[in-house]
């Protein structure tokens, strides 16, 4: 997998969105068709962005390729709102240059019209359950959920232009799989956009098909509250399309609700300024005195939906629309040039770079280095300033100073002349 662009935070744009989307190019060894997967055009539709996030993390393409944008409307995702700058899916016929979404819409349009792209899917969670006849306020022809949305039956002269047949195949396949509830069945909804739907003429999929690019929307239902179920249906739908397009793939998990649920809870890691690494699983809800700059900090997440919100006194860590933890900073200039230290773990000496995590069975020691002041957070010594040269084990630490809720992970911080140089995260795996 190659990450083409991860400019998560763009500063200095007067009108622009704060966060740009990520683009993940996943190419098979064998050439073939290319599918563009777009998630998160609406920030309050998590099925539509957690599904492509799992694709990026857990799928490998063998033949053909995928281009995945899991978080198109990233600013709205972190605020769990449809569109904080207005509905992005109504900006594809025209978007003003002063619109905060201008850059994003213009950029995604260039991917949609790229000659290498053969098909586009736009992932949503929609209201209710789509039915061809009126059954109730939730099950009816005006609902959007559990449907494949097409703007017209076919696109003439386009490879994969038979949208009606392709979506019928997808619905048939999905409905044969094990549904969590029988009423979760999928159907095809044709909006006949050109003649009947003025609103949809401003949408992403209509922009695509008017540029002769086959496109459809996959809508799971907002009325399904379990995220794993929605993500499961999104992935089953995408896989049916991949099979139809001859794009061959592998995934490193079994596609069931249980495994999807497990994978959704994996938040990965966060590296702060390349000097301090945190595991985001089992993290305490608040960490204090986290060394960082006052402005211009670089937060690198392993998860495609990871970002931070600057709340003034703290940085809120987000995975998609899920608040994970708060980081309360202690400010340093970060001009220290040192990048590593020598440690001893379980009796073995080694050189470890700052920003790394080391796993220890029983004992840990920082070897004397006159340049540093070493601070083992949660380990108290009265007699000396620097805590190098002292063999410590888990029971030597005050447990509430751990970074994790299981109380196994502690910070060894290194300072030089009052400036912060870096942290080695120590995880005690033994008793
Ligand atoms: Zn939507």
CSV table of C-alpha atoms and ligand atoms in Angstrom, one decimal:
chain,number,residue,atom,x,y,z
A,1,UNK,CA,0.0,0.0,0.0
A,2,UNK,CA,1.3,3.4,-0.8
A,3,UNK,CA,0.0,6.5,0.9
A,4,UNK,CA,-0.1,9.2,-1.7
A,5,UNK,CA,-1.2,12.1,0.4
A,6,UNK,CA,-1.7,12.5,4.1
A,7,UNK,CA,-1.9,16.2,4.6
A,8,UNK,CA,-4.2,16.0,7.5
A,9,UNK,CA,-3.7,19.5,8.7
A,10,UNK,CA,-3.5,22.4,6.4
A,11,UNK,CA,-2.8,25.7,8.0
A,12,UNK,CA,-2.9,29.2,6.7
A,13,UNK,CA,-5.8,28.7,4.3
A,14,UNK,CA,-8.1,31.6,5.0
A,15,UNK,CA,-11.3,29.9,3.8
A,16,UNK,CA,-10.2,26.3,3.5
A,17,UNK,CA,-11.1,23.2,5.5
A,18,UNK,CA,-8.7,22.4,8.3
A,19,UNK,CA,-8.2,18.8,7.4
A,20,UNK,CA,-7.5,17.3,4.0
A,21,UNK,CA,-8.6,13.8,3.2
A,22,UNK,CA,-6.1,10.9,2.8
A,23,UNK,CA,-5.6,9.0,-0.5
A,24,UNK,CA,-4.5,5.4,-0.4
A,25,UNK,CA,-3.4,3.7,-3.5
A,26,UNK,CA,-3.6,-0.1,-3.3
A,27,UNK,CA,-2.2,-1.8,-6.4
A,28,UNK,CA,-2.2,-5.5,-7.3
A,29,UNK,CA,0.8,-7.2,-8.9
A,30,UNK,CA,-1.3,-8.0,-11.9
A,31,UNK,CA,-2.9,-5.1,-13.9
A,32,UNK,CA,-6.7,-4.8,-14.0
A,33,UNK,CA,-9.6,-2.5,-13.3
A,34,UNK,CA,-9.5,0.4,-10.8
A,35,UNK,CA,-12.2,1.2,-8.3
A,36,UNK,CA,-12.3,4.6,-6.5
A,37,UNK,CA,-13.8,4.2,-3.0
A,38,UNK,CA,-14.9,7.4,-1.3
A,39,UNK,CA,-16.0,7.5,2.3
A,40,UNK,CA,-17.1,10.2,4.7
A,41,UNK,CA,-18.7,12.8,2.4
A,42,UNK,CA,-21.2,13.1,5.3
A,43,UNK,CA,-19.6,13.4,8.7
A,44,UNK,CA,-22.4,11.8,10.7
A,45,UNK,CA,-22.5,8.6,8.6
A,46,UNK,CA,-19.8,6.4,10.3
A,47,UNK,CA,-20.6,3.2,8.3
A,48,UNK,CA,-19.5,5.2,5.3
A,49,UNK,CA,-16.0,6.0,6.7
A,50,UNK,CA,-15.1,3.2,9.0
A,51,UNK,CA,-15.6,0.7,6.2
A,52,UNK,CA,-13.0,2.2,3.9
A,53,UNK,CA,-10.7,2.7,6.9
A,54,UNK,CA,-10.8,-1.1,7.4
A,55,UNK,CA,-10.1,-1.6,3.7
A,56,UNK,CA,-7.0,0.5,3.9
A,57,UNK,CA,-5.7,-1.4,7.0
A,58,UNK,CA,-6.7,-5.0,6.3
A,59,UNK,CA,-7.0,-5.6,2.6
A,60,UNK,CA,-4.4,-6.5,0.0
A,61,UNK,CA,-5.1,-6.2,-3.7
A,62,UNK,CA,-3.8,-9.0,-6.0
A,63,UNK,CA,-5.1,-7.9,-9.4
A,64,UNK,CA,-6.4,-4.5,-10.4
A,65,UNK,CA,-6.3,-1.6,-8.0
A,66,UNK,CA,-8.2,0.4,-5.4
A,67,UNK,CA,-7.9,4.1,-4.8
A,68,UNK,CA,-9.4,4.8,-1.3
A,69,UNK,CA,-10.4,8.1,0.2
A,70,UNK,CA,-11.8,7.1,3.6
A,71,UNK,CA,-12.4,10.6,5.0
A,72,UNK,CA,-13.5,13.0,2.3
A,73,UNK,CA,-15.2,15.5,4.7
A,74,UNK,CA,-12.8,15.0,7.6
A,75,UNK,CA,-13.7,18.2,9.4
A,76,UNK,CA,-17.3,17.2,9.5
A,77,UNK,CA,-16.4,13.6,10.5
A,78,UNK,CA,-14.6,14.7,13.7
A,79,UNK,CA,-17.6,16.8,14.7
A,80,UNK,CA,-20.0,14.0,13.8
A,81,UNK,CA,-22.1,16.4,11.6
A,82,UNK,CA,-23.4,16.0,8.1
A,83,UNK,CA,-21.5,19.1,6.8
A,84,UNK,CA,-20.0,21.8,9.0
A,85,UNK,CA,-19.6,24.0,5.8
A,86,UNK,CA,-22.9,22.9,4.3
A,87,UNK,CA,-23.8,19.7,2.5
A,88,UNK,CA,-20.7,18.7,0.5
A,89,UNK,CA,-22.8,16.4,-1.7
A,90,UNK,CA,-24.6,19.4,-3.1
A,91,UNK,CA,-21.4,21.1,-4.3
A,92,UNK,CA,-20.5,19.0,-7.4
A,93,UNK,CA,-22.2,21.1,-10.0
A,94,UNK,CA,-20.8,24.3,-8.7
A,95,UNK,CA,-18.6,25.3,-5.7
A,96,UNK,CA,-17.6,28.8,-4.9
A,97,UNK,CA,-13.8,29.5,-4.6
A,98,UNK,CA,-14.5,31.0,-1.2
A,99,UNK,CA,-16.3,27.9,0.0
A,100,UNK,CA,-14.2,26.0,2.7
A,101,UNK,CA,-14.9,22.8,0.7
A,102,UNK,CA,-13.6,24.2,-2.5
A,103,UNK,CA,-10.1,22.6,-2.3
A,104,UNK,CA,-11.6,19.2,-1.3
A,105,UNK,CA,-14.3,19.1,-3.9
A,106,UNK,CA,-11.9,20.3,-6.7
A,107,UNK,CA,-9.4,17.7,-5.6
A,108,UNK,CA,-11.8,14.7,-5.4
A,109,UNK,CA,-13.2,15.7,-8.8
A,110,UNK,CA,-9.8,15.3,-10.3
A,111,UNK,CA,-9.6,11.8,-8.9
A,112,UNK,CA,-13.1,10.9,-10.2
A,113,UNK,CA,-12.2,12.1,-13.7
A,114,UNK,CA,-8.7,10.5,-13.7
A,115,UNK,CA,-8.6,8.3,-16.9
A,116,UNK,CA,-7.3,5.4,-14.9
A,117,UNK,CA,-10.4,5.2,-12.7
A,118,UNK,CA,-13.1,2.7,-14.0
A,119,UNK,CA,-15.7,3.0,-11.3
A,120,UNK,CA,-16.6,5.1,-8.3
A,121,UNK,CA,-18.5,4.2,-5.1
A,122,UNK,CA,-19.6,6.8,-2.6
A,123,UNK,CA,-20.4,5.4,0.9
A,124,UNK,CA,-23.2,6.7,3.1
A,125,UNK,CA,-25.6,5.8,6.0
A,126,UNK,CA,-29.0,6.9,4.9
A,127,UNK,CA,-32.4,7.5,6.6
A,128,UNK,CA,-34.8,4.6,7.1
A,129,UNK,CA,-35.1,1.5,4.9
A,130,UNK,CA,-35.7,1.9,1.2
A,131,UNK,CA,-38.8,0.0,0.0
A,132,UNK,CA,-40.4,0.3,-3.5
A,133,UNK,CA,-43.9,0.7,-1.9
A,134,UNK,CA,-45.0,2.6,1.2
A,135,UNK,CA,-45.0,0.5,4.3
A,136,UNK,CA,-44.4,3.0,7.1
A,137,UNK,CA,-42.6,6.2,7.9
A,138,UNK,CA,-39.4,4.2,8.2
A,139,UNK,CA,-39.9,1.7,5.3
A,140,UNK,CA,-40.8,3.5,2.2
A,141,UNK,CA,-39.8,4.7,-1.3
A,142,UNK,CA,-38.4,8.0,0.1
A,143,UNK,CA,-36.0,6.4,2.5
A,144,UNK,CA,-32.4,5.9,1.5
A,145,UNK,CA,-31.0,3.2,3.8
A,146,UNK,CA,-30.1,-0.3,2.7
A,147,UNK,CA,-30.0,0.6,-1.0
A,148,UNK,CA,-27.7,1.0,-3.9
A,149,UNK,CA,-28.4,4.4,-5.4
A,150,UNK,CA,-28.1,5.0,-9.1
A,151,UNK,CA,-28.8,8.2,-11.0
A,152,UNK,CA,-29.9,6.4,-14.2
A,153,UNK,CA,-30.1,2.8,-15.5
A,154,UNK,CA,-27.1,2.9,-17.8
A,155,UNK,CA,-24.3,5.0,-19.1
A,156,UNK,CA,-23.9,4.5,-22.9
A,157,UNK,CA,-20.4,3.6,-24.2
A,158,UNK,CA,-18.9,3.3,-20.7
A,159,UNK,CA,-17.2,0.1,-19.4
A,160,UNK,CA,-19.4,-1.0,-16.4
A,161,UNK,CA,-22.1,1.4,-17.7
A,162,UNK,CA,-24.9,-1.1,-16.9
A,163,UNK,CA,-25.5,0.4,-13.4
A,164,UNK,CA,-29.0,-1.3,-13.1
A,165,UNK,CA,-27.6,-4.8,-13.7
A,166,UNK,CA,-24.6,-4.3,-11.5
A,167,UNK,CA,-26.6,-3.1,-8.6
A,168,UNK,CA,-29.2,-5.8,-9.0
A,169,UNK,CA,-26.3,-8.3,-8.8
A,170,UNK,CA,-24.9,-6.6,-5.7
A,171,UNK,CA,-28.3,-6.6,-4.0
A,172,UNK,CA,-28.9,-10.3,-4.9
A,173,UNK,CA,-25.5,-11.2,-3.4
A,174,UNK,CA,-25.9,-9.1,-0.3
A,175,UNK,CA,-29.4,-10.5,0.4
A,176,UNK,CA,-28.0,-14.1,0.2
A,177,UNK,CA,-25.5,-13.4,2.9
A,178,UNK,CA,-26.3,-13.7,6.6
A,179,UNK,CA,-28.2,-10.5,7.5
A,180,UNK,CA,-28.3,-9.4,11.2
A,181,UNK,CA,-32.1,-8.9,10.7
A,182,UNK,CA,-34.3,-9.9,7.8
A,183,UNK,CA,-35.5,-6.3,7.2
A,184,UNK,CA,-31.8,-5.3,6.4
A,185,UNK,CA,-32.2,-6.5,2.9
A,186,UNK,CA,-30.9,-4.2,0.1
A,187,UNK,CA,-32.7,-2.9,-3.0
A,188,UNK,CA,-31.8,-0.7,-5.9
A,189,UNK,CA,-33.0,2.9,-5.8
A,190,UNK,CA,-32.9,4.8,-9.1
A,191,UNK,CA,-33.3,8.5,-8.6
A,192,UNK,CA,-33.7,9.2,-12.3
A,193,UNK,CA,-31.6,12.3,-11.6
A,194,UNK,CA,-31.5,13.9,-15.0
A,195,UNK,CA,-35.3,14.1,-15.3
A,196,UNK,CA,-36.6,13.9,-11.8
A,197,UNK,CA,-34.2,15.0,-9.1
A,198,UNK,CA,-32.9,18.5,-9.1
A,199,UNK,CA,-31.0,18.0,-5.8
A,200,UNK,CA,-29.2,14.9,-6.9
A,201,UNK,CA,-27.9,16.8,-10.0
A,202,UNK,CA,-25.5,18.6,-7.5
A,203,UNK,CA,-24.2,15.3,-6.2
A,204,UNK,CA,-20.8,13.5,-6.5
A,205,UNK,CA,-22.2,10.5,-8.3
A,206,UNK,CA,-24.1,12.6,-10.9
A,207,UNK,CA,-20.9,14.6,-11.5
A,208,UNK,CA,-19.2,11.3,-12.2
A,209,UNK,CA,-21.7,9.9,-14.6
A,210,UNK,CA,-22.0,13.2,-16.5
A,211,UNK,CA,-18.2,12.7,-17.1
A,212,UNK,CA,-19.0,9.1,-18.3
A,213,UNK,CA,-17.7,7.5,-15.1
A,214,UNK,CA,-19.9,4.7,-13.7
A,215,UNK,CA,-20.7,5.6,-10.1
A,216,UNK,CA,-23.2,4.6,-7.4
A,217,UNK,CA,-23.8,5.3,-3.7
A,218,UNK,CA,-24.0,2.5,-1.1
A,219,UNK,CA,-26.3,3.5,1.7
A,220,UNK,CA,-26.5,1.5,4.9
A,221,UNK,CA,-29.3,2.6,7.3
A,222,UNK,CA,-28.9,5.2,10.0
A,223,UNK,CA,-31.6,3.3,11.8
A,224,UNK,CA,-29.2,0.4,12.3
A,225,UNK,CA,-27.4,1.6,15.4
A,226,UNK,CA,-24.6,-1.0,15.5
A,227,UNK,CA,-21.5,0.3,13.6
A,228,UNK,CA,-20.2,-3.2,13.0
A,229,UNK,CA,-23.3,-4.2,11.2
A,230,UNK,CA,-23.3,-1.2,8.9
A,231,UNK,CA,-19.6,-1.7,8.2
A,232,UNK,CA,-20.2,-5.4,7.4
A,233,UNK,CA,-22.8,-4.5,4.8
A,234,UNK,CA,-20.6,-1.8,3.3
A,235,UNK,CA,-17.7,-4.3,2.9
A,236,UNK,CA,-19.9,-7.1,1.6
A,237,UNK,CA,-21.3,-4.6,-1.0
A,238,UNK,CA,-17.8,-3.5,-2.0
A,239,UNK,CA,-16.6,-7.0,-2.3
A,240,UNK,CA,-19.5,-8.0,-4.6
A,241,UNK,CA,-18.5,-5.1,-6.9
A,242,UNK,CA,-14.8,-6.0,-6.7
A,243,UNK,CA,-15.7,-9.6,-7.8
A,244,UNK,CA,-17.8,-8.2,-10.7
A,245,UNK,CA,-14.9,-6.0,-11.8
A,246,UNK,CA,-12.4,-8.8,-11.6
A,247,UNK,CA,-10.4,-7.0,-9.0
A,248,UNK,CA,-8.8,-9.7,-6.8
A,249,UNK,CA,-8.1,-9.1,-3.2
A,250,UNK,CA,-7.2,-10.7,0.1
A,251,UNK,CA,-8.2,-9.5,3.6
A,252,UNK,CA,-6.5,-10.6,6.8
A,253,UNK,CA,-9.7,-11.3,8.7
A,254,UNK,CA,-12.9,-13.3,8.4
A,255,UNK,CA,-15.8,-11.1,7.4
A,256,UNK,CA,-18.2,-11.5,10.3
A,257,UNK,CA,-19.8,-9.0,12.6
A,258,UNK,CA,-17.7,-10.2,15.5
A,259,UNK,CA,-14.4,-9.7,13.7
A,260,UNK,CA,-15.5,-6.3,12.3
A,261,UNK,CA,-16.4,-5.3,15.8
A,262,UNK,CA,-13.0,-6.3,17.1
A,263,UNK,CA,-11.2,-4.5,14.3
A,264,UNK,CA,-13.2,-1.3,14.7
A,265,UNK,CA,-11.9,-1.1,18.3
A,266,UNK,CA,-8.3,-1.1,17.2
A,267,UNK,CA,-7.2,2.5,17.2
A,268,UNK,CA,-3.5,2.0,16.4
A,269,UNK,CA,-0.8,4.4,17.5
A,270,UNK,CA,-0.1,8.1,17.6
A,271,UNK,CA,3.4,9.5,17.2
A,272,UNK,CA,3.8,13.1,18.5
A,273,UNK,CA,6.6,15.1,16.7
A,274,UNK,CA,8.3,11.8,16.1
A,275,UNK,CA,9.5,11.9,19.8
A,276,UNK,CA,6.7,10.2,21.7
A,277,UNK,CA,4.7,7.2,20.7
A,278,UNK,CA,1.4,6.3,22.3
A,279,UNK,CA,-0.8,3.2,21.8
A,280,UNK,CA,-4.3,4.4,21.5
A,281,UNK,CA,-5.9,1.2,22.6
A,282,UNK,CA,-6.6,1.1,26.3
A,283,UNK,CA,-5.3,4.7,26.7
A,284,UNK,CA,-6.3,6.7,29.7
A,285,UNK,CA,-9.0,9.3,29.0
A,286,UNK,CA,-6.6,12.1,29.9
A,287,UNK,CA,-2.8,12.4,29.8
A,288,UNK,CA,-1.2,15.4,31.5
A,289,UNK,CA,2.2,17.2,31.0
A,290,UNK,CA,2.6,15.8,27.5
A,291,UNK,CA,5.7,17.5,26.1
A,292,UNK,CA,5.1,19.3,22.8
A,293,UNK,CA,5.4,22.6,21.0
A,294,UNK,CA,3.0,25.4,21.6
A,295,UNK,CA,2.1,25.4,17.8
A,296,UNK,CA,3.1,23.4,14.8
A,297,UNK,CA,3.0,19.9,16.4
A,298,UNK,CA,3.1,16.9,14.1
A,299,UNK,CA,0.6,14.2,15.0
A,300,UNK,CA,1.0,11.0,13.0
A,301,UNK,CA,-1.6,8.3,13.3
A,302,UNK,CA,-1.4,4.7,12.1
A,303,UNK,CA,-5.3,4.8,11.8
A,304,UNK,CA,-6.6,6.5,8.6
A,305,UNK,CA,-9.3,8.3,10.6
A,306,UNK,CA,-6.9,9.6,13.3
A,307,UNK,CA,-6.6,13.3,14.0
A,308,UNK,CA,-6.7,15.8,16.8
A,309,UNK,CA,-9.0,18.8,17.7
A,310,UNK,CA,-7.2,21.7,19.3
A,311,UNK,CA,-9.4,22.7,22.3
A,312,UNK,CA,-7.1,25.4,23.6
A,313,UNK,CA,-6.0,23.8,26.9
A,314,UNK,CA,-5.8,20.3,25.4
A,315,UNK,CA,-5.7,18.3,22.2
A,316,UNK,CA,-8.6,16.0,21.7
A,317,UNK,CA,-7.6,12.7,20.0
A,318,UNK,CA,-10.2,11.5,17.6
A,319,UNK,CA,-10.6,8.3,15.6
A,320,UNK,CA,-13.3,9.3,13.1
A,321,UNK,CA,-16.2,10.6,15.2
A,322,UNK,CA,-15.0,8.8,18.3
A,323,UNK,CA,-13.2,10.8,21.0
A,324,UNK,CA,-10.4,8.7,22.3
A,325,UNK,CA,-8.5,10.8,24.9
A,326,UNK,CA,-7.4,14.3,25.8
A,327,UNK,CA,-3.7,15.4,25.8
A,328,UNK,CA,-2.8,18.2,28.1
A,329,UNK,CA,0.4,19.7,26.9
A,330,UNK,CA,3.5,21.0,28.6
A,331,UNK,CA,5.2,23.3,26.1
A,332,UNK,CA,8.9,23.1,25.1
A,333,UNK,CA,10.8,24.5,22.2
A,334,UNK,CA,11.9,21.1,21.0
A,335,UNK,CA,15.3,22.3,19.7
A,336,UNK,CA,17.2,19.4,21.4
A,337,UNK,CA,19.1,17.5,18.8
A,338,UNK,CA,19.5,14.2,20.6
A,339,UNK,CA,17.6,11.3,19.0
A,340,UNK,CA,18.4,8.2,21.1
A,341,UNK,CA,19.6,6.8,24.4
A,342,UNK,CA,21.2,3.6,25.7
A,343,UNK,CA,19.0,1.5,27.9
A,344,UNK,CA,19.1,-1.9,29.5
A,345,UNK,CA,16.0,-4.1,29.4
A,346,UNK,CA,15.9,-7.4,31.3
A,347,UNK,CA,19.7,-7.1,31.6
A,348,UNK,CA,20.5,-6.5,27.9
A,349,UNK,CA,21.9,-3.2,26.6
A,350,UNK,CA,20.7,-1.5,23.5
A,351,UNK,CA,20.4,1.8,21.7
A,352,UNK,CA,16.8,3.0,21.4
A,353,UNK,CA,15.5,6.0,19.4
A,354,UNK,CA,13.2,8.4,21.0
A,355,UNK,CA,9.6,7.9,19.9
A,356,UNK,CA,10.0,4.1,20.2
A,357,UNK,CA,8.2,1.7,22.4
A,358,UNK,CA,10.1,-1.0,24.2
A,359,UNK,CA,8.6,-4.1,25.8
A,360,UNK,CA,10.1,-5.3,29.0
A,361,UNK,CA,9.6,-8.5,30.9
A,362,UNK,CA,10.8,-7.4,34.3
A,363,UNK,CA,13.5,-4.7,34.6
A,364,UNK,CA,14.5,-1.5,32.8
A,365,UNK,CA,17.3,0.9,33.2
A,366,UNK,CA,18.6,4.0,31.4
A,367,UNK,CA,22.4,4.0,31.3
A,368,UNK,CA,24.2,7.0,32.5
A,369,UNK,CA,24.6,9.8,29.9
A,370,UNK,CA,25.8,13.0,31.3
A,371,UNK,CA,24.0,15.0,28.6
A,372,UNK,CA,20.5,14.1,29.7
A,373,UNK,CA,18.2,14.5,32.6
A,374,UNK,CA,16.1,11.4,32.7
A,375,UNK,CA,12.6,11.5,34.1
A,376,UNK,CA,10.8,8.2,34.6
A,377,UNK,CA,7.2,9.5,35.0
A,378,UNK,CA,5.6,8.0,38.1
A,379,UNK,CA,8.9,6.8,39.6
A,380,UNK,CA,9.9,9.0,42.6
A,381,UNK,CA,13.4,9.5,43.8
A,382,UNK,CA,14.2,12.3,46.3
A,383,UNK,CA,18.0,12.1,46.4
A,384,UNK,CA,18.8,12.9,42.8
A,385,UNK,CA,17.6,14.9,39.8
A,386,UNK,CA,18.2,12.5,36.9
A,387,UNK,CA,16.8,9.0,37.1
A,388,UNK,CA,19.5,7.3,34.9
A,389,UNK,CA,21.4,4.3,36.2
A,390,UNK,CA,18.6,3.0,38.4
A,391,UNK,CA,17.1,-0.4,37.7
A,392,UNK,CA,13.3,-0.2,37.9
A,393,UNK,CA,10.4,-2.6,37.6
A,394,UNK,CA,6.7,-2.1,37.3
A,395,UNK,CA,6.0,-2.1,41.0
A,396,UNK,CA,8.4,0.9,41.4
A,397,UNK,CA,6.0,3.1,39.5
A,398,UNK,CA,2.9,4.9,40.9
A,399,UNK,CA,0.3,3.1,38.8
A,400,UNK,CA,-1.9,6.2,38.0
A,401,UNK,CA,1.0,7.6,36.0
A,402,UNK,CA,0.7,4.9,33.4
A,403,UNK,CA,-0.4,6.0,30.0
A,404,UNK,CA,-2.7,2.9,29.7
A,405,UNK,CA,-5.7,1.8,31.8
A,406,UNK,CA,-4.1,-1.6,32.3
A,407,UNK,CA,-1.2,0.2,34.2
A,408,UNK,CA,1.6,-1.4,32.3
A,409,UNK,CA,2.9,1.5,30.1
A,410,UNK,CA,5.2,4.2,31.4
A,411,UNK,CA,7.1,7.2,30.0
A,412,UNK,CA,10.9,7.6,30.2
A,413,UNK,CA,11.5,11.2,29.3
A,414,UNK,CA,14.8,12.8,28.3
A,415,UNK,CA,15.7,16.4,28.8
A,416,UNK,CA,18.7,18.6,27.9
A,417,UNK,CA,19.2,22.1,29.4
A,418,UNK,CA,15.5,22.2,30.2
A,419,UNK,CA,14.4,21.3,26.8
A,420,UNK,CA,12.5,18.1,25.9
A,421,UNK,CA,14.4,15.7,23.7
A,422,UNK,CA,12.1,12.6,23.5
A,423,UNK,CA,10.4,9.8,25.2
A,424,UNK,CA,10.9,6.1,25.3
A,425,UNK,CA,7.7,4.3,26.1
A,426,UNK,CA,8.3,1.3,28.4
A,427,UNK,CA,5.7,-1.5,28.4
A,428,UNK,CA,6.0,-4.0,31.3
A,429,UNK,CA,4.7,-7.3,30.0
A,430,UNK,CA,5.8,-9.4,32.9
A,431,UNK,CA,4.2,-9.5,36.4
B,1,LIG,ZN1,-25.0,10.6,3.2
